[in-house]
Coordinates of C-alpha atoms in Angstrom, one line a residue:
X1 CA 40.6 9.8 -26.3
X2 CA 37.0 10.9 -26.2
X3 CA 34.5 8.1 -26.3
X4 CA 30.9 8.5 -27.5
X5 CA 29.8 5.1 -26.1
X6 CA 26.8 5.0 -23.9
X7 CA 24.9 2.5 -21.7
X8 CA 21.3 1.7 -22.6
X9 CA 18.8 0.6 -20.0
X10 CA 17.8 -3.0 -20.2
X11 CA 14.2 -4.1 -20.4
X12 CA 13.2 -7.7 -20.7
X13 CA 10.4 -9.4 -22.7
X14 CA 9.5 -11.2 -19.5
X15 CA 8.4 -7.9 -18.0
X16 CA 6.2 -7.1 -21.0
X17 CA 4.6 -10.6 -20.9
X18 CA 3.8 -10.3 -17.2
X19 CA 2.2 -6.9 -17.8
X20 CA 0.0 -8.3 -20.5
X21 CA -1.2 -11.2 -18.4
X22 CA -1.9 -8.9 -15.5
X23 CA -4.0 -6.6 -17.7
X24 CA -5.9 -9.6 -19.0
X25 CA -6.6 -10.7 -15.4
X26 CA -7.9 -7.3 -14.4
X27 CA -10.3 -6.9 -17.4
X28 CA -11.4 -10.5 -17.8
X29 CA -12.2 -10.8 -14.1
X30 CA -14.5 -7.8 -14.4
X31 CA -16.1 -9.3 -17.5
X32 CA -16.7 -12.7 -15.9
X33 CA -18.0 -11.1 -12.7
X34 CA -20.6 -9.2 -14.8
X35 CA -21.4 -12.3 -16.8
X36 CA -21.9 -14.5 -13.8
X37 CA -24.0 -12.0 -12.0
X38 CA -26.1 -11.5 -15.1
X39 CA -25.4 -7.8 -15.5
X40 CA -25.3 -6.0 -18.8
X41 CA -22.0 -5.9 -20.7
X42 CA -22.1 -3.8 -23.8
X43 CA -20.0 -4.3 -26.9
X44 CA -16.3 -3.3 -26.9
X45 CA -17.0 -0.2 -28.9
X46 CA -19.6 1.1 -26.5
X47 CA -17.4 3.5 -24.4
X48 CA -20.4 4.7 -22.5
X49 CA -20.7 1.5 -20.6
X50 CA -19.9 2.4 -16.9
X51 CA -18.4 -0.9 -15.9
X52 CA -16.2 -1.0 -19.0
X53 CA -15.0 2.5 -18.1
X54 CA -14.3 1.4 -14.5
X55 CA -12.4 -1.6 -15.9
X56 CA -10.1 0.4 -18.1
X57 CA -9.5 3.0 -15.4
X58 CA -8.7 0.3 -12.9
X59 CA -6.3 -1.3 -15.4
X60 CA -4.5 2.0 -16.1
X61 CA -4.3 2.8 -12.3
X62 CA -3.0 -0.7 -11.5
X63 CA -0.3 -0.5 -14.3
X64 CA 0.7 2.9 -12.9
X65 CA 1.0 1.7 -9.3
X66 CA 2.7 -1.6 -10.3
X67 CA 5.3 0.4 -12.2
X68 CA 5.6 2.9 -9.4
X69 CA 6.2 0.1 -6.9
X70 CA 8.7 -1.6 -9.3
X71 CA 6.6 -4.8 -9.2
X72 CA 8.0 -5.9 -12.6
X73 CA 11.7 -5.2 -11.9
X74 CA 12.3 -7.5 -8.9
X75 CA 12.2 -11.1 -10.2
X76 CA 15.9 -11.7 -9.6
X77 CA 16.3 -13.6 -6.4
X78 CA 13.8 -11.7 -4.3
X79 CA 11.6 -13.3 -1.7
X80 CA 8.1 -14.3 -2.8
X81 CA 6.6 -12.4 0.1
X82 CA 8.2 -9.1 -1.2
X83 CA 6.9 -9.7 -4.7
X84 CA 3.4 -10.5 -3.6
X85 CA 3.4 -7.5 -1.2
X86 CA 4.2 -5.2 -4.2
X87 CA 1.4 -6.7 -6.3
X88 CA -1.2 -6.6 -3.5
X89 CA -0.1 -3.1 -2.5
X90 CA -0.5 -1.9 -6.1
X91 CA -4.0 -3.3 -6.4
X92 CA -4.9 -1.9 -3.0
X93 CA -3.8 1.6 -4.0
X94 CA -5.8 1.1 -7.3
X95 CA -8.9 0.4 -5.3
X96 CA -8.4 3.4 -3.0
X97 CA -7.9 5.6 -6.1
X98 CA -11.1 4.2 -7.7
X99 CA -13.1 4.8 -4.5
X100 CA -11.9 8.4 -4.5
X101 CA -13.0 8.6 -8.1
X102 CA -16.4 7.2 -7.3
X103 CA -16.8 9.7 -4.5
X104 CA -15.8 12.9 -6.4
X105 CA -17.7 11.9 -9.6
X106 CA -20.8 10.8 -7.8
X107 CA -20.9 7.5 -9.8
X108 CA -21.0 5.2 -6.8
X109 CA -24.8 5.1 -6.8
X110 CA -24.8 4.0 -10.5
X111 CA -22.6 0.9 -9.8
X112 CA -23.3 -2.4 -8.1
X113 CA -21.3 -2.7 -4.9
X114 CA -21.6 -6.5 -5.3
X115 CA -20.0 -6.4 -8.7
X116 CA -17.2 -4.0 -7.7
X117 CA -16.6 -5.9 -4.4
X118 CA -16.5 -9.3 -6.2
X119 CA -14.2 -8.0 -8.9
X120 CA -11.8 -6.4 -6.3
X121 CA -11.4 -9.6 -4.3
X122 CA -11.3 -12.0 -7.3
X123 CA -8.8 -9.9 -9.2
X124 CA -6.6 -9.6 -6.1
X125 CA -6.7 -13.4 -5.6
X126 CA -5.9 -14.2 -9.3
X127 CA -3.1 -11.6 -9.5
X128 CA -1.4 -13.1 -6.4
X129 CA -2.0 -16.6 -7.7
X130 CA -0.5 -15.8 -11.1
X131 CA 2.6 -14.1 -9.6
X132 CA 3.2 -16.8 -7.1
X133 CA 2.9 -19.5 -9.8
X134 CA 5.2 -17.5 -12.1
X135 CA 7.7 -17.0 -9.3
X136 CA 8.0 -20.8 -8.6
X137 CA 8.0 -21.7 -12.3
X138 CA 10.8 -19.3 -13.0
X139 CA 12.7 -20.6 -9.9
X140 CA 12.4 -24.3 -10.6
X141 CA 12.7 -24.2 -14.4
X142 CA 15.6 -26.3 -15.6
X143 CA 16.8 -24.9 -18.9
X144 CA 17.7 -27.4 -21.7
X145 CA 21.3 -28.5 -21.7
X146 CA 22.0 -26.7 -24.9
X147 CA 21.0 -23.4 -23.2
X148 CA 23.2 -23.9 -20.1
X149 CA 25.9 -21.3 -20.0
X150 CA 29.2 -21.8 -18.2
X151 CA 30.0 -18.8 -16.0
X152 CA 33.2 -17.7 -14.4
X153 CA 33.7 -15.0 -11.8
X154 CA 36.9 -12.9 -11.8
X155 CA 37.8 -12.0 -8.3
X156 CA 37.0 -14.2 -5.2
X157 CA 35.5 -11.2 -3.4
X158 CA 32.5 -10.6 -1.2
X159 CA 30.7 -9.1 -4.2
X160 CA 31.6 -12.2 -6.3
X161 CA 30.2 -14.5 -3.6
X162 CA 27.0 -12.4 -3.5
X163 CA 26.7 -12.6 -7.3
X164 CA 27.1 -16.4 -7.3
X165 CA 24.4 -16.8 -4.7
X166 CA 22.1 -14.7 -7.0
X167 CA 22.8 -17.1 -9.9
X168 CA 21.8 -20.0 -7.7
X169 CA 18.4 -18.4 -6.9
X170 CA 17.8 -17.8 -10.6
X171 CA 18.0 -21.2 -12.3
X172 CA 16.0 -19.8 -15.2
X173 CA 19.1 -17.9 -16.3
X174 CA 20.6 -21.2 -17.4
X175 CA 23.9 -20.4 -15.6
X176 CA 26.3 -23.1 -14.5
X177 CA 28.9 -21.7 -12.1
X178 CA 32.4 -22.9 -13.1
X179 CA 34.4 -21.2 -10.4
X180 CA 36.3 -18.1 -9.3
X181 CA 39.5 -16.9 -11.0
X182 CA 41.9 -15.0 -8.8
X183 CA 45.7 -14.4 -8.7
X184 CA 45.8 -13.8 -5.0
X185 CA 47.1 -16.4 -2.6
X186 CA 44.7 -18.1 -0.1
X187 CA 46.5 -16.4 2.8
X188 CA 45.7 -12.9 1.4
X189 CA 43.1 -11.4 3.7
X190 CA 41.4 -9.6 0.8
X191 CA 40.5 -12.8 -0.9
X192 CA 37.3 -14.6 -0.1
X193 CA 37.8 -17.5 2.2
X194 CA 36.0 -20.3 0.4
X195 CA 36.4 -23.9 -0.6
X196 CA 39.5 -24.4 -2.7
X197 CA 37.4 -26.3 -5.2
X198 CA 35.5 -23.1 -5.9
X199 CA 38.8 -21.5 -7.1
X200 CA 39.2 -22.6 -10.7
X201 CA 42.6 -21.0 -11.2
X202 CA 44.5 -17.7 -11.8
X203 CA 43.9 -15.2 -14.5
X204 CA 46.1 -17.1 -17.0
X205 CA 43.8 -20.0 -16.5
X206 CA 40.8 -17.6 -17.1
X207 CA 42.2 -16.5 -20.5
X208 CA 42.9 -20.1 -21.5
X209 CA 39.4 -21.3 -20.6
X210 CA 37.8 -18.3 -22.4
X211 CA 39.8 -18.9 -25.6
X212 CA 39.0 -22.7 -25.6
X213 CA 35.3 -22.0 -25.2
X214 CA 35.0 -23.5 -21.7
X215 CA 33.5 -20.2 -20.4
X216 CA 30.5 -18.6 -22.1
X217 CA 29.9 -15.8 -19.6
X218 CA 32.5 -13.9 -17.4
X219 CA 31.7 -11.5 -14.6
X220 CA 34.5 -9.3 -13.3
X221 CA 34.0 -8.3 -9.6
X222 CA 37.4 -6.8 -8.8
X223 CA 37.5 -3.6 -6.7
X224 CA 37.3 -0.3 -8.5
X225 CA 40.7 0.6 -7.3
X226 CA 42.1 -2.2 -9.7
X227 CA 41.1 -0.1 -12.7
X228 CA 44.3 -0.8 -14.6
X229 CA 44.1 -4.5 -13.9
X230 CA 40.4 -4.6 -15.1
X231 CA 41.4 -2.8 -18.3
X232 CA 44.1 -5.3 -18.9
X233 CA 41.7 -8.2 -18.3
X234 CA 39.1 -6.7 -20.7
X235 CA 41.8 -6.2 -23.4
X236 CA 42.7 -9.9 -23.3
X237 CA 39.1 -11.1 -23.1
X238 CA 38.5 -9.0 -26.2
X239 CA 40.3 -11.8 -28.2
X240 CA 37.7 -14.4 -27.1
X241 CA 34.0 -15.0 -27.8
X242 CA 32.9 -14.9 -24.2
X243 CA 30.2 -12.5 -23.0
X244 CA 31.8 -10.2 -20.4
X245 CA 30.2 -8.2 -17.6
X246 CA 31.9 -5.7 -15.3
X247 CA 30.3 -5.4 -11.9
X248 CA 31.6 -2.3 -10.1
X249 CA 31.7 -2.7 -6.3
X250 CA 29.5 0.2 -5.3
X251 CA 28.6 -1.8 -2.2
X252 CA 32.0 -0.9 -0.8
X253 CA 30.3 2.3 0.2
X254 CA 27.4 2.5 2.6
X255 CA 24.8 3.6 0.0
X256 CA 21.8 5.7 1.0
X257 CA 19.0 5.5 -1.6
X258 CA 21.4 4.7 -4.4
X259 CA 20.1 5.0 -7.9
X260 CA 21.5 4.8 -11.4
X261 CA 20.6 8.0 -13.3
X262 CA 21.1 8.0 -17.1
X263 CA 22.5 11.3 -18.4
X264 CA 22.3 10.8 -22.2
X265 CA 23.5 7.3 -21.9
X266 CA 26.1 8.0 -19.2
X267 CA 25.3 6.1 -16.0
X268 CA 25.6 8.2 -12.8
X269 CA 25.3 6.5 -9.5
X270 CA 24.0 8.4 -6.5
X271 CA 25.7 7.5 -3.2
X272 CA 24.0 9.7 -0.7
X273 CA 20.6 11.0 -1.8
X274 CA 17.1 11.5 -0.8
X275 CA 14.5 9.2 -2.4
X276 CA 12.8 12.4 -3.7
X277 CA 15.8 14.0 -5.4
X278 CA 15.3 12.4 -8.8
X279 CA 11.6 11.6 -8.6
X280 CA 9.3 14.7 -8.3
X281 CA 6.3 12.3 -8.4
X282 CA 7.5 10.6 -5.2
X283 CA 7.7 14.0 -3.5
X284 CA 4.2 14.9 -4.7
X285 CA 2.7 11.6 -3.5
X286 CA 4.4 11.8 -0.2
X287 CA 3.1 15.4 0.3
X288 CA -0.4 14.3 -0.8
X289 CA -0.3 11.4 1.7
X290 CA 0.7 13.8 4.5
X291 CA -1.9 16.4 3.8
X292 CA -4.8 14.0 3.3
X293 CA -4.1 11.8 6.3
X294 CA -3.1 14.5 8.7
X295 CA -6.3 16.5 7.8
X296 CA -8.4 13.4 8.5
X297 CA -6.6 12.7 11.7
X298 CA -6.8 16.2 13.0
X299 CA -10.5 16.4 12.3
X300 CA -10.9 13.2 14.5
X301 CA -8.6 14.3 17.3
X302 CA -9.5 18.0 17.6
X303 CA -11.8 17.5 20.6
X304 CA -9.3 15.1 22.4
X305 CA -6.5 17.6 21.8
X306 CA -8.6 20.4 23.4
X307 CA -9.3 18.2 26.5
X308 CA -5.5 17.3 26.7
X309 CA -4.6 21.0 26.4
X310 CA -6.9 21.9 29.3
X311 CA -5.4 19.0 31.4
X312 CA -1.8 20.3 30.7
X313 CA -2.8 23.8 31.8
X314 CA -4.4 22.6 35.0
X315 CA -1.6 20.1 35.9
X316 CA 1.3 22.5 36.2
X317 CA 2.2 26.1 35.4
X318 CA 3.6 26.9 32.0
X319 CA 2.7 26.9 28.3
X320 CA 0.4 24.2 26.9
X321 CA 2.4 23.8 23.7
X322 CA 6.2 23.3 23.9
X323 CA 8.1 24.3 20.8
X324 CA 11.6 22.9 20.5
X325 CA 14.1 23.6 17.8
X326 CA 15.2 20.5 15.8
X327 CA 16.7 19.6 12.5
X328 CA 14.4 19.3 9.5
X329 CA 15.1 18.1 6.0
X330 CA 18.7 18.8 4.9
X331 CA 19.5 20.0 8.5
X332 CA 17.4 23.2 8.3
X333 CA 16.0 24.2 11.7
X334 CA 12.3 23.7 12.4
X335 CA 10.1 24.2 15.5
X336 CA 8.5 20.9 16.6
X337 CA 5.3 21.1 18.6
X338 CA 4.4 18.9 21.6
X339 CA 2.1 19.1 24.5
X340 CA 4.3 20.2 27.5
X341 CA 4.9 17.2 29.8
X342 CA 7.7 18.6 32.0
X343 CA 8.0 21.4 34.4
X344 CA 10.9 22.8 32.3
X345 CA 11.2 23.7 28.6
X346 CA 14.8 23.0 27.6
X347 CA 15.8 24.1 24.2
X348 CA 19.4 25.3 24.5
X349 CA 22.9 23.9 23.9
X350 CA 22.2 21.2 26.5
X351 CA 19.0 19.2 26.6
X352 CA 18.8 16.4 29.2
X353 CA 16.9 13.3 28.0
X354 CA 14.0 12.1 30.1
X355 CA 14.8 9.2 32.4
X356 CA 12.8 6.7 34.4
X357 CA 11.2 8.4 37.4
X358 CA 12.3 11.8 36.2
X359 CA 11.3 14.4 38.7
X360 CA 10.6 17.0 35.9
X361 CA 7.7 14.8 34.7
X362 CA 4.4 15.1 36.5
X363 CA 1.9 12.2 36.6
X364 CA -0.3 13.8 33.9
X365 CA 2.7 14.3 31.6
X366 CA 3.9 10.8 32.2
X367 CA 0.5 9.5 31.1
X368 CA 0.7 11.6 27.9
X369 CA 4.2 10.4 27.1
X370 CA 3.4 6.8 27.7
X371 CA 0.7 6.8 25.0
X372 CA 2.4 9.3 22.7
X373 CA -0.4 11.8 23.2
X374 CA 2.1 14.6 23.7
X375 CA 3.0 14.3 20.0
X376 CA -0.4 14.9 18.6
X377 CA 0.3 18.6 17.8
X378 CA 2.9 17.5 15.4
X379 CA 0.1 16.7 12.9
X380 CA 0.0 20.5 12.6
X381 CA 3.7 20.5 11.8
X382 CA 2.9 18.0 9.0
X383 CA 0.3 20.4 7.5
X384 CA 2.8 23.2 7.7
X385 CA 5.2 21.1 5.6
X386 CA 8.2 20.9 7.9
X387 CA 7.4 17.3 9.0
X388 CA 6.0 14.1 7.6
X389 CA 3.7 11.5 9.2
X390 CA 6.4 8.9 8.5
X391 CA 10.1 9.6 8.7
X392 CA 13.1 9.6 11.2
X393 CA 12.1 11.0 14.5
X394 CA 13.6 14.5 15.1
X395 CA 16.2 14.8 17.9
X396 CA 17.1 17.9 19.9
X397 CA 19.7 20.1 18.2
X398 CA 22.2 19.5 21.0
X399 CA 21.8 15.7 20.6
X400 CA 22.3 15.9 16.8
X401 CA 25.6 17.8 17.3
X402 CA 26.7 15.2 19.8
X403 CA 25.8 12.1 17.9
X404 CA 27.0 13.3 14.5
X405 CA 30.6 13.1 15.9
X406 CA 30.0 9.6 17.4
X407 CA 28.0 7.8 14.7
X408 CA 29.1 7.5 11.1
X409 CA 26.6 9.0 8.6
X410 CA 24.3 10.1 11.4
X411 CA 23.3 13.3 9.5
X412 CA 22.1 11.4 6.5
X413 CA 18.9 10.7 8.4
X414 CA 18.1 14.3 7.6
X415 CA 17.9 13.7 3.8
X416 CA 14.1 13.4 4.3
X417 CA 11.6 15.2 6.5
X418 CA 11.4 14.1 10.1
X419 CA 8.3 12.1 11.0
X420 CA 5.8 11.5 13.8
X421 CA 6.5 7.8 13.6
X422 CA 9.1 5.8 11.7
X423 CA 10.6 2.4 10.9
X424 CA 12.8 2.6 14.0
X425 CA 9.7 3.2 16.3
X426 CA 7.7 0.3 15.0
X427 CA 10.8 -1.9 15.5
X428 CA 11.1 -1.2 19.1
X429 CA 13.6 1.7 19.1
X430 CA 11.7 4.0 21.4
X431 CA 12.3 5.8 24.6
X432 CA 15.6 6.9 26.1
X433 CA 18.8 6.4 24.1
X434 CA 21.1 6.1 27.1
X435 CA 23.8 4.1 25.3
X436 CA 25.5 4.6 22.0
X437 CA 24.3 1.2 20.8
X438 CA 20.7 2.2 21.1
X439 CA 21.2 5.4 19.1
X440 CA 23.2 3.4 16.4
X441 CA 20.3 0.9 16.1
X442 CA 17.8 3.7 15.7
X443 CA 20.0 5.5 13.1
X444 CA 20.4 2.2 11.2
X445 CA 16.6 1.8 10.9
X446 CA 16.3 5.4 9.8
X447 CA 18.8 4.9 7.0
X448 CA 17.1 1.7 6.0
X449 CA 13.9 3.6 5.7
X450 CA 15.5 6.1 3.4
X451 CA 17.2 3.4 1.3
X452 CA 13.9 1.5 0.8
X453 CA 11.3 4.2 0.9
X454 CA 8.1 3.7 -1.0
X455 CA 4.5 4.7 -0.5
X456 CA 3.6 1.1 0.5
X457 CA 6.3 1.2 3.2
X458 CA 4.8 4.4 4.6
X459 CA 1.3 2.9 4.7
X460 CA 2.8 -0.3 6.4
X461 CA 4.5 1.8 9.1
X462 CA 1.3 3.8 9.7
X463 CA -0.6 0.6 10.0
X464 CA 1.9 -0.9 12.5
X465 CA 1.9 2.4 14.5
X466 CA -1.7 1.9 15.5
X467 CA -0.7 -1.3 17.2
X468 CA 2.8 -0.5 18.5
X469 CA 3.9 3.1 18.5
X470 CA 1.1 4.7 20.5
X471 CA 1.9 2.5 23.4
X472 CA 5.5 2.9 24.4
X473 CA 6.6 0.6 27.3
X474 CA 10.0 2.2 27.2
X475 CA 8.8 5.8 27.2
X476 CA 8.9 8.0 30.3

């Protein structure tokens, strides 16, 4: 029978409260800065006041970047460092946007650098202090006994265990874990191997406890294959007053940038997706980052590139720029540019990786490869739009065709544009991949990058690249 039921997204009052407090911190910090430094602060109705305008613009930008970085949606059991990184990153992006605004509107000369600088540092400190304090208060808060809810988990599964651990990190929920309910015997390999005391009983015991009021909340974490079993459990729990949650085990799949997309109240979960499929704004910001940064970098390295090109031409016969076919986004072929470092230009069905003391590499080419100087022309690829500054490093086509048969989900690394540097490179996955384990590790980092992509992660990788990726001890 057709059902018109729909799932509504959940927003908490806690998120709204934190937003209000953050807004108060941003504006009041500016007001106090002006007051202490004896600068003029006009009445609230005077919209011509430059500092007030900057304050409200800063507030709007911070709220945008905080929302964009999901700073208000990650209170549930995350690390404090991750939470503070999102807040600090959002404020940092706000300041960059305001500096750009000052530059293009020529208002920098009309503002006090002391006021803006003091406001920037003080607001950052207070925002981080507030979020750290709130984090610990929420974590150590002990709800009153009358608010404590007895919780049972149906299914002694890995997902159920993960859920229980989440409850333990969120004491503010007021949950008291009663135990697992599972019909399977302890010797069943599919059942979680845990302390027998954690198993409260079978499903008949579950129904009895729910009817007697011993359980206030019930989470069902059975596999999705047990659809009929889940429906039967829900039917019986419908005769109780317990609050029931069904937790589908999507983690049984190796998700790549999974999101829940609401189609008129119908939840649709992506399994394999690009982080830019459902968010055009992400794609626009990623492209803006690439164009702006690569333009700045190319303007700075134009003369060094000319000197390197002359050195390549003089060191050995052959073209200065080596163009090699590689896979771009969605597996489409692209030409990746590099300064030639070998005496050969392989781009066929078989491409031999460079090895230590490779006779094809001359001393000048070895120097370029060691410091990644051979990859500088790829900033032109970035401006062309076929590459990004940050993303999975592109491999030769022949290597892709080989490893896609050897490594599960290898081709999913092509859901985004290839990059000059990436998460794998700043984590030590550089140089020759002479074993399958090395390539698997590199691919794992590439998929993690796609799963967790954000503008802040890009900026973090670029920052680390200056200290790590341009010197490659394993490169030859």
